[in-house]
């Protein structure tokens, strides 16, 4: 019988692992000083990408969904979270619908490809659910702890991000933890990213869609309100990158640890609406990282080349013949071994096709996209966009 009922006292006993995170020899800087506002270069997509592939996701009565809020990619399938419909959907790599798991309050899910399980917490029902990869319910049980994002680690263990939420009883503890490591039976193993419940309270920071990002063979983790990117290696967070921002965008040092800020952070962020308070996503492909910086009144979708420290706004990439003059999405949703994934709504794609009128060459697109435009409509499912970058050298692009 699968043990899903994690008996997890967040106060934790003396066996708690309070080891400090290790420094990494590859810990590097991603310097954005004087770079975010100066980046106005428009770059044709052909300069950056080898190919752009549109993957329509089959639209049926029981597969219809609103948007891609979380994307998990395996060798043969896509697993998608639609928060609005509180659903997890599975499609094969050609976009054919496989099944849908529906509940009442799914905000994220964990895909355990090794033991072939899908795990999620229903926040409305306060229950855990475990399904197999055929969409069949294996087990369920009462919630014993909360998390807002989770990931299966290479070791087979699980990592959970527990946001700043604690009971009155837990407030008496000197230190609580955001990052929790368990085994595959959900037994507690270790914890990291300690914080004082006297310094930060419930809902004092917006919670991003995820804090974990799988990139090829690496898993990255970022705590909201900080600019350190950790690699979770051997079940421990190891600093990998530090993002440096101009003072205009950077939070005060120790923003999440300052007891004088308790209960005041949301007001501070409202008054200082250019401050970046979380990193919405962070993915790495070879020598390039893709990430998004988010504040109350700012958003920066960035492509950063590690070896020459050049940055390009993803919003400045101009699409053209390579994508049949169709848009190529906004945020990066995930990566596989050689491509990034974005998505676009059917409505937007049909509108762009309509704008082109007779100049749109329906016979020049792939069979999948042709079928989409001939048989679907603007109310159909979103379309995944698989983009394979070239071996990028931004130095050549920025030459005067």
Short mmCIF file of C-alpha atoms in Angstrom, two decimals:
data_model
loop_
_atom_site.label_atom_id
_atom_site.label_comp_id
_atom_site.label_asym_id
_atom_site.label_seq_id
_atom_site.Cartn_x
_atom_site.Cartn_y
_atom_site.Cartn_z
CA UNK A 1 0.00 0.00 0.00
CA UNK A 2 1.38 3.37 -0.99
CA UNK A 3 2.13 5.58 1.98
CA UNK A 4 0.79 9.02 1.10
CA UNK A 5 0.04 10.33 4.58
CA UNK A 6 3.23 12.14 5.43
CA UNK A 7 3.33 12.66 9.17
CA UNK A 8 5.20 15.92 8.95
CA UNK A 9 5.42 18.14 12.00
CA UNK A 10 6.71 21.34 10.46
CA UNK A 11 8.17 22.31 13.82
CA UNK A 12 10.48 19.30 13.28
CA UNK A 13 12.38 17.58 16.04
CA UNK A 14 16.08 17.56 16.82
CA UNK A 15 16.69 15.17 13.95
CA UNK A 16 16.02 18.02 11.49
CA UNK A 17 18.79 18.61 8.97
CA UNK A 18 20.00 22.18 9.46
CA UNK A 19 23.08 21.85 7.31
CA UNK A 20 23.97 24.98 5.40
CA UNK A 21 23.82 24.97 1.65
CA UNK A 22 27.15 24.16 0.04
CA UNK A 23 29.06 26.57 -2.14
CA UNK A 24 29.56 25.40 -5.69
CA UNK A 25 32.74 25.76 -7.66
CA UNK A 26 30.58 26.79 -10.62
CA UNK A 27 28.62 29.41 -8.67
CA UNK A 28 28.44 32.25 -11.18
CA UNK A 29 27.07 35.74 -11.57
CA UNK A 30 24.34 36.74 -13.96
CA UNK A 31 24.94 40.48 -14.06
CA UNK A 32 22.06 42.59 -15.34
CA UNK A 33 23.48 45.89 -14.07
CA UNK A 34 22.70 48.63 -16.63
CA UNK A 35 21.45 46.00 -19.08
CA UNK A 36 17.69 45.65 -18.66
CA UNK A 37 16.65 49.10 -19.84
CA UNK A 38 19.36 49.35 -22.51
CA UNK A 39 18.19 46.21 -24.30
CA UNK A 40 16.14 47.54 -27.23
CA UNK A 41 17.63 45.35 -29.95
CA UNK A 42 15.04 43.65 -32.18
CA UNK A 43 16.32 40.33 -33.48
CA UNK A 44 14.69 38.14 -36.17
CA UNK A 45 13.89 34.67 -34.86
CA UNK A 46 16.00 33.13 -37.65
CA UNK A 47 19.15 34.53 -35.97
CA UNK A 48 18.44 32.60 -32.78
CA UNK A 49 16.40 29.52 -33.62
CA UNK A 50 16.97 26.53 -35.89
CA UNK A 51 13.30 25.60 -35.99
CA UNK A 52 9.87 26.54 -34.64
CA UNK A 53 7.29 23.76 -34.44
CA UNK A 54 3.61 24.26 -33.59
CA UNK A 55 1.98 21.33 -31.80
CA UNK A 56 -1.82 21.66 -31.65
CA UNK A 57 -3.29 19.83 -28.67
CA UNK A 58 -6.28 17.74 -29.67
CA UNK A 59 -9.57 19.42 -28.87
CA UNK A 60 -12.41 17.15 -27.77
CA UNK A 61 -15.28 17.66 -25.37
CA UNK A 62 -13.34 16.07 -22.50
CA UNK A 63 -9.96 17.59 -23.43
CA UNK A 64 -10.91 21.26 -23.71
CA UNK A 65 -8.86 23.51 -21.43
CA UNK A 66 -7.95 27.19 -21.07
CA UNK A 67 -4.18 27.61 -20.73
CA UNK A 68 -0.91 25.86 -19.95
CA UNK A 69 -0.07 26.72 -16.33
CA UNK A 70 2.47 23.91 -15.82
CA UNK A 71 4.16 21.70 -18.40
CA UNK A 72 6.02 18.47 -17.67
CA UNK A 73 7.83 16.85 -20.59
CA UNK A 74 8.77 13.18 -20.89
CA UNK A 75 10.21 11.22 -23.79
CA UNK A 76 6.77 10.41 -25.21
CA UNK A 77 4.23 12.70 -23.53
CA UNK A 78 3.26 16.16 -22.31
CA UNK A 79 1.52 16.59 -18.94
CA UNK A 80 -0.28 19.91 -18.57
CA UNK A 81 -1.90 21.70 -15.64
CA UNK A 82 -4.90 23.92 -16.35
CA UNK A 83 -5.62 25.81 -13.11
CA UNK A 84 -8.87 27.34 -14.34
CA UNK A 85 -10.31 23.89 -15.01
CA UNK A 86 -8.46 22.36 -12.03
CA UNK A 87 -7.24 19.62 -14.35
CA UNK A 88 -4.14 17.68 -15.35
CA UNK A 89 -4.16 16.58 -19.00
CA UNK A 90 -1.90 14.14 -20.82
CA UNK A 91 -1.09 14.37 -24.54
CA UNK A 92 1.36 12.43 -26.67
CA UNK A 93 4.16 14.20 -28.56
CA UNK A 94 1.91 14.65 -31.61
CA UNK A 95 -0.73 16.37 -29.49
CA UNK A 96 -3.16 13.46 -29.30
CA UNK A 97 -5.27 13.54 -26.12
CA UNK A 98 -4.74 10.65 -23.67
CA UNK A 99 -6.67 11.45 -20.48
CA UNK A 100 -7.73 14.12 -18.01
CA UNK A 101 -7.56 14.14 -14.21
CA UNK A 102 -10.00 16.61 -12.68
CA UNK A 103 -10.40 17.76 -9.10
CA UNK A 104 -11.65 20.91 -7.40
CA UNK A 105 -8.48 22.82 -6.45
CA UNK A 106 -5.24 21.76 -8.19
CA UNK A 107 -2.58 24.47 -8.19
CA UNK A 108 0.43 22.27 -9.12
CA UNK A 109 1.38 18.62 -9.53
CA UNK A 110 4.40 16.36 -9.21
CA UNK A 111 5.24 13.97 -12.04
CA UNK A 112 7.23 10.98 -10.82
CA UNK A 113 8.24 9.39 -14.10
CA UNK A 114 10.42 6.73 -12.45
CA UNK A 115 7.67 5.18 -10.34
CA UNK A 116 5.01 6.29 -12.84
CA UNK A 117 2.89 8.46 -10.57
CA UNK A 118 1.15 11.82 -10.69
CA UNK A 119 0.77 13.43 -7.27
CA UNK A 120 -1.14 16.57 -6.36
CA UNK A 121 -2.72 18.36 -3.45
CA UNK A 122 -6.34 19.47 -3.75
CA UNK A 123 -6.39 22.69 -1.76
CA UNK A 124 -10.19 22.85 -1.64
CA UNK A 125 -10.65 19.31 -0.36
CA UNK A 126 -7.46 19.32 1.77
CA UNK A 127 -6.47 15.93 0.34
CA UNK A 128 -3.54 14.31 -1.46
CA UNK A 129 -4.21 12.31 -4.60
CA UNK A 130 -1.94 9.82 -6.37
CA UNK A 131 -2.65 8.59 -9.91
CA UNK A 132 -0.71 6.30 -12.22
CA UNK A 133 0.39 7.45 -15.66
CA UNK A 134 -2.73 5.86 -17.19
CA UNK A 135 -4.86 8.31 -15.25
CA UNK A 136 -6.15 5.79 -12.69
CA UNK A 137 -6.48 6.74 -9.03
CA UNK A 138 -4.09 4.77 -6.80
CA UNK A 139 -4.55 6.41 -3.45
CA UNK A 140 -5.73 9.50 -1.62
CA UNK A 141 -5.70 10.79 1.92
CA UNK A 142 -6.00 13.81 4.17
CA UNK A 143 -3.52 16.65 3.74
CA UNK A 144 -0.79 16.63 6.36
CA UNK A 145 1.23 19.54 4.98
CA UNK A 146 0.91 22.22 2.33
CA UNK A 147 3.10 22.89 -0.68
CA UNK A 148 2.82 25.14 -3.70
CA UNK A 149 5.24 23.31 -6.02
CA UNK A 150 7.14 20.02 -6.09
CA UNK A 151 9.50 17.98 -8.24
CA UNK A 152 10.90 14.46 -8.47
CA UNK A 153 14.67 14.45 -7.99
CA UNK A 154 17.22 12.30 -9.91
CA UNK A 155 17.79 10.28 -6.72
CA UNK A 156 14.15 9.22 -6.76
CA UNK A 157 13.34 11.41 -3.77
CA UNK A 158 10.92 14.35 -3.85
CA UNK A 159 11.42 18.05 -3.17
CA UNK A 160 8.57 20.28 -2.00
CA UNK A 161 8.37 24.04 -1.70
CA UNK A 162 6.35 25.06 1.34
CA UNK A 163 5.44 28.73 1.14
CA UNK A 164 5.37 31.13 4.06
CA UNK A 165 2.37 29.58 5.79
CA UNK A 166 2.44 28.47 9.39
CA UNK A 167 0.03 27.84 12.24
CA UNK A 168 -0.05 29.79 15.50
CA UNK A 169 1.67 26.84 17.13
CA UNK A 170 4.47 26.86 14.54
CA UNK A 171 5.04 30.57 15.07
CA UNK A 172 6.64 29.65 18.39
CA UNK A 173 9.51 27.94 16.56
CA UNK A 174 12.72 29.82 15.95
CA UNK A 175 13.05 28.50 12.41
CA UNK A 176 10.84 26.93 9.77
CA UNK A 177 11.80 25.75 6.29
CA UNK A 178 10.69 26.36 2.70
CA UNK A 179 12.45 23.42 1.03
CA UNK A 180 11.54 19.91 2.18
CA UNK A 181 13.08 16.66 0.88
CA UNK A 182 11.21 13.37 1.31
CA UNK A 183 11.67 9.84 0.05
CA UNK A 184 9.23 8.29 -2.43
CA UNK A 185 7.01 7.14 0.44
CA UNK A 186 6.83 10.76 1.61
CA UNK A 187 8.93 10.15 4.70
CA UNK A 188 10.84 13.26 5.77
CA UNK A 189 14.59 13.26 5.00
CA UNK A 190 15.92 16.81 5.24
CA UNK A 191 14.97 20.48 5.07
CA UNK A 192 16.59 23.68 3.84
CA UNK A 193 15.95 27.39 3.32
CA UNK A 194 15.19 28.23 6.93
CA UNK A 195 13.30 31.37 7.91
CA UNK A 196 11.98 32.88 11.11
CA UNK A 197 8.16 32.93 11.50
CA UNK A 198 8.68 36.16 13.40
CA UNK A 199 10.22 37.76 10.33
CA UNK A 200 7.73 36.85 7.61
CA UNK A 201 4.10 35.81 7.77
CA UNK A 202 1.40 34.26 5.63
CA UNK A 203 0.85 35.81 2.18
CA UNK A 204 3.57 38.44 2.60
CA UNK A 205 4.96 37.52 -0.81
CA UNK A 206 3.22 36.46 -3.97
CA UNK A 207 3.82 32.80 -4.70
CA UNK A 208 5.14 32.08 -8.22
CA UNK A 209 3.75 29.26 -10.34
CA UNK A 210 6.79 27.16 -9.46
CA UNK A 211 10.07 27.32 -7.60
CA UNK A 212 11.56 24.24 -9.34
CA UNK A 213 12.79 24.16 -12.94
CA UNK A 214 14.06 21.04 -14.71
CA UNK A 215 16.72 21.81 -17.32
CA UNK A 216 18.23 18.85 -19.18
CA UNK A 217 20.05 16.95 -16.39
CA UNK A 218 19.85 19.79 -13.85
CA UNK A 219 17.14 20.92 -11.44
CA UNK A 220 17.09 24.54 -10.32
CA UNK A 221 15.34 25.99 -7.27
CA UNK A 222 14.66 29.65 -6.39
CA UNK A 223 13.15 31.00 -3.17
CA UNK A 224 10.71 33.89 -3.73
CA UNK A 225 12.11 37.24 -2.65
CA UNK A 226 15.71 36.22 -3.39
CA UNK A 227 18.02 36.23 -6.42
CA UNK A 228 20.09 33.11 -5.77
CA UNK A 229 19.49 30.23 -8.17
CA UNK A 230 20.27 26.85 -6.59
CA UNK A 231 20.94 23.56 -8.27
CA UNK A 232 19.42 20.69 -6.33
CA UNK A 233 22.29 18.20 -6.47
CA UNK A 234 22.40 15.03 -4.39
CA UNK A 235 19.20 16.20 -2.67
CA UNK A 236 20.85 19.41 -1.44
CA UNK A 237 20.49 22.97 -2.76
CA UNK A 238 23.85 24.20 -4.03
CA UNK A 239 24.21 27.85 -5.19
CA UNK A 240 24.60 27.88 -8.96
CA UNK A 241 23.97 31.49 -10.00
CA UNK A 242 23.45 34.88 -8.40
CA UNK A 243 21.35 37.38 -10.37
CA UNK A 244 22.60 40.95 -9.93
CA UNK A 245 20.11 43.79 -10.48
CA UNK A 246 20.27 47.57 -10.53
CA UNK A 247 19.26 49.20 -7.26
CA UNK A 248 16.04 50.33 -8.93
CA UNK A 249 14.94 46.71 -9.30
CA UNK A 250 16.66 44.95 -6.39
CA UNK A 251 14.98 44.25 -3.06
CA UNK A 252 16.83 45.33 0.09
CA UNK A 253 19.32 42.75 1.31
CA UNK A 254 17.70 40.31 3.73
CA UNK A 255 14.19 41.29 2.59
CA UNK A 256 12.62 37.98 3.66
CA UNK A 257 14.57 37.80 6.96
CA UNK A 258 14.09 41.31 8.38
CA UNK A 259 11.75 41.15 11.42
CA UNK A 260 11.08 44.89 11.06
CA UNK A 261 9.38 44.13 7.74
CA UNK A 262 6.85 41.71 9.26
CA UNK A 263 3.39 42.47 7.86
CA UNK A 264 4.72 45.34 5.75
CA UNK A 265 6.09 43.63 2.64
CA UNK A 266 3.04 43.89 0.39
CA UNK A 267 2.76 47.59 1.17
CA UNK A 268 6.47 48.01 0.43
CA UNK A 269 6.11 46.23 -2.92
CA UNK A 270 3.08 48.36 -3.83
CA UNK A 271 5.02 51.55 -3.10
CA UNK A 272 8.17 50.27 -4.82
CA UNK A 273 6.51 48.68 -7.82
CA UNK A 274 9.68 48.31 -9.88
CA UNK A 275 11.25 45.91 -7.36
CA UNK A 276 11.63 42.35 -8.64
CA UNK A 277 10.18 40.04 -5.99
CA UNK A 278 10.44 36.69 -7.72
CA UNK A 279 11.91 34.89 -10.70
CA UNK A 280 8.98 33.39 -12.56
CA UNK A 281 11.00 30.75 -14.42
CA UNK A 282 14.63 29.77 -14.97
CA UNK A 283 15.77 27.26 -17.60
CA UNK A 284 19.23 26.48 -18.96
CA UNK A 285 20.17 25.03 -22.34
CA UNK A 286 23.92 24.61 -22.78
CA UNK A 287 25.47 28.09 -22.39
CA UNK A 288 22.19 30.03 -22.42
CA UNK A 289 19.65 30.64 -19.64
CA UNK A 290 16.06 31.77 -20.09
CA UNK A 291 14.34 33.47 -17.17
CA UNK A 292 11.64 35.97 -16.24
CA UNK A 293 11.92 38.69 -13.59
CA UNK A 294 8.63 39.86 -12.09
CA UNK A 295 7.64 42.88 -10.01
CA UNK A 296 4.40 44.74 -9.39
CA UNK A 297 4.92 46.93 -12.43
CA UNK A 298 7.81 45.28 -14.31
CA UNK A 299 8.36 42.08 -16.26
CA UNK A 300 11.55 41.07 -18.03
CA UNK A 301 11.70 37.92 -20.17
CA UNK A 302 15.41 37.38 -20.66
CA UNK A 303 17.79 35.30 -22.73
CA UNK A 304 21.27 35.48 -21.16
CA UNK A 305 24.46 34.03 -22.62
CA UNK A 306 26.70 32.81 -19.81
CA UNK A 307 30.06 32.91 -21.58
CA UNK A 308 29.85 36.53 -22.78
CA UNK A 309 27.33 37.98 -20.27
CA UNK A 310 25.09 39.38 -23.01
CA UNK A 311 21.34 39.66 -22.42
CA UNK A 312 18.48 39.89 -24.89
CA UNK A 313 14.83 40.48 -24.15
CA UNK A 314 12.74 37.59 -25.44
CA UNK A 315 10.03 40.18 -26.11
CA UNK A 316 12.32 41.75 -28.74
CA UNK A 317 12.48 38.63 -30.90
CA UNK A 318 10.72 39.37 -34.19
CA UNK A 319 8.86 36.46 -35.77
CA UNK A 320 8.61 36.20 -39.55
CA UNK A 321 8.80 33.62 -42.32
CA UNK A 322 10.30 31.00 -40.01
CA UNK A 323 7.03 30.90 -38.03
CA UNK A 324 4.78 31.75 -41.00
CA UNK A 325 4.36 35.20 -39.41
CA UNK A 326 2.59 33.60 -36.46
CA UNK A 327 3.51 34.56 -32.87
CA UNK A 328 5.85 32.31 -30.92
CA UNK A 329 4.43 32.62 -27.42
CA UNK A 330 5.58 34.50 -24.37
CA UNK A 331 6.90 32.69 -21.30
CA UNK A 332 9.12 29.63 -21.43
CA UNK A 333 7.17 26.71 -19.95
CA UNK A 334 9.88 24.07 -19.96
CA UNK A 335 12.78 22.54 -21.86
CA UNK A 336 13.83 19.14 -23.12
CA UNK A 337 17.29 18.15 -24.32
CA UNK A 338 17.50 20.65 -27.17
CA UNK A 339 14.41 22.86 -27.20
CA UNK A 340 12.39 25.34 -25.19
CA UNK A 341 8.59 25.22 -25.05
CA UNK A 342 6.13 28.07 -25.11
CA UNK A 343 2.43 28.17 -25.91
CA UNK A 344 -0.11 30.35 -27.66
CA UNK A 345 -3.90 30.41 -27.55
CA UNK A 346 -5.90 29.26 -30.56
CA UNK A 347 -7.63 32.65 -30.61
CA UNK A 348 -4.36 34.53 -31.04
CA UNK A 349 -3.12 32.21 -33.80
CA UNK A 350 -6.38 32.44 -35.76
CA UNK A 351 -6.35 36.24 -35.42
CA UNK A 352 -2.82 36.44 -36.83
CA UNK A 353 -3.76 34.14 -39.68
CA UNK A 354 -6.80 36.32 -40.42
CA UNK A 355 -4.64 39.47 -40.49
CA UNK A 356 -2.49 37.90 -43.21
CA UNK A 357 -5.51 37.22 -45.39
CA UNK A 358 -4.75 35.61 -48.74
CA UNK A 359 -1.01 36.00 -48.17
CA UNK A 360 -1.06 33.22 -45.58
CA UNK A 361 0.19 30.06 -47.34
CA UNK A 362 -1.84 27.25 -45.79
CA UNK A 363 0.02 24.73 -47.95
CA UNK A 364 3.41 25.92 -46.70
CA UNK A 365 2.83 24.95 -43.07
CA UNK A 366 3.20 21.51 -41.48
CA UNK A 367 0.39 18.98 -41.83
CA UNK A 368 -0.39 19.39 -38.12
CA UNK A 369 -0.77 23.16 -38.38
CA UNK A 370 -2.69 22.89 -41.64
CA UNK A 371 -5.14 20.46 -40.00
CA UNK A 372 -5.46 22.83 -37.05
CA UNK A 373 -6.43 25.82 -39.20
CA UNK A 374 -8.78 23.80 -41.43
CA UNK A 375 -10.63 21.89 -38.70
CA UNK A 376 -10.30 23.90 -35.48
CA UNK A 377 -11.38 27.38 -34.43
CA UNK A 378 -10.41 30.17 -32.03
CA UNK A 379 -12.04 28.33 -29.12
CA UNK A 380 -9.85 25.25 -29.53
CA UNK A 381 -7.11 24.19 -27.12
CA UNK A 382 -3.86 26.15 -26.80
CA UNK A 383 -0.98 25.18 -29.08
CA UNK A 384 2.44 24.20 -27.77
CA UNK A 385 5.40 25.79 -29.54
CA UNK A 386 8.66 23.83 -29.61
CA UNK A 387 11.64 26.06 -30.38
CA UNK A 388 15.13 24.70 -31.02
CA UNK A 389 17.79 27.39 -30.43
CA UNK A 390 20.90 27.63 -32.54
CA UNK A 391 24.33 27.73 -30.96
CA UNK A 392 23.74 31.30 -29.87
CA UNK A 393 26.40 34.00 -29.87
CA UNK A 394 24.87 37.29 -28.79
CA UNK A 395 28.20 39.08 -29.30
CA UNK A 396 27.66 38.85 -33.05
CA UNK A 397 24.10 40.14 -32.73
CA UNK A 398 25.16 43.16 -30.68
CA UNK A 399 28.02 44.18 -32.99
CA UNK A 400 27.61 47.81 -34.09
#
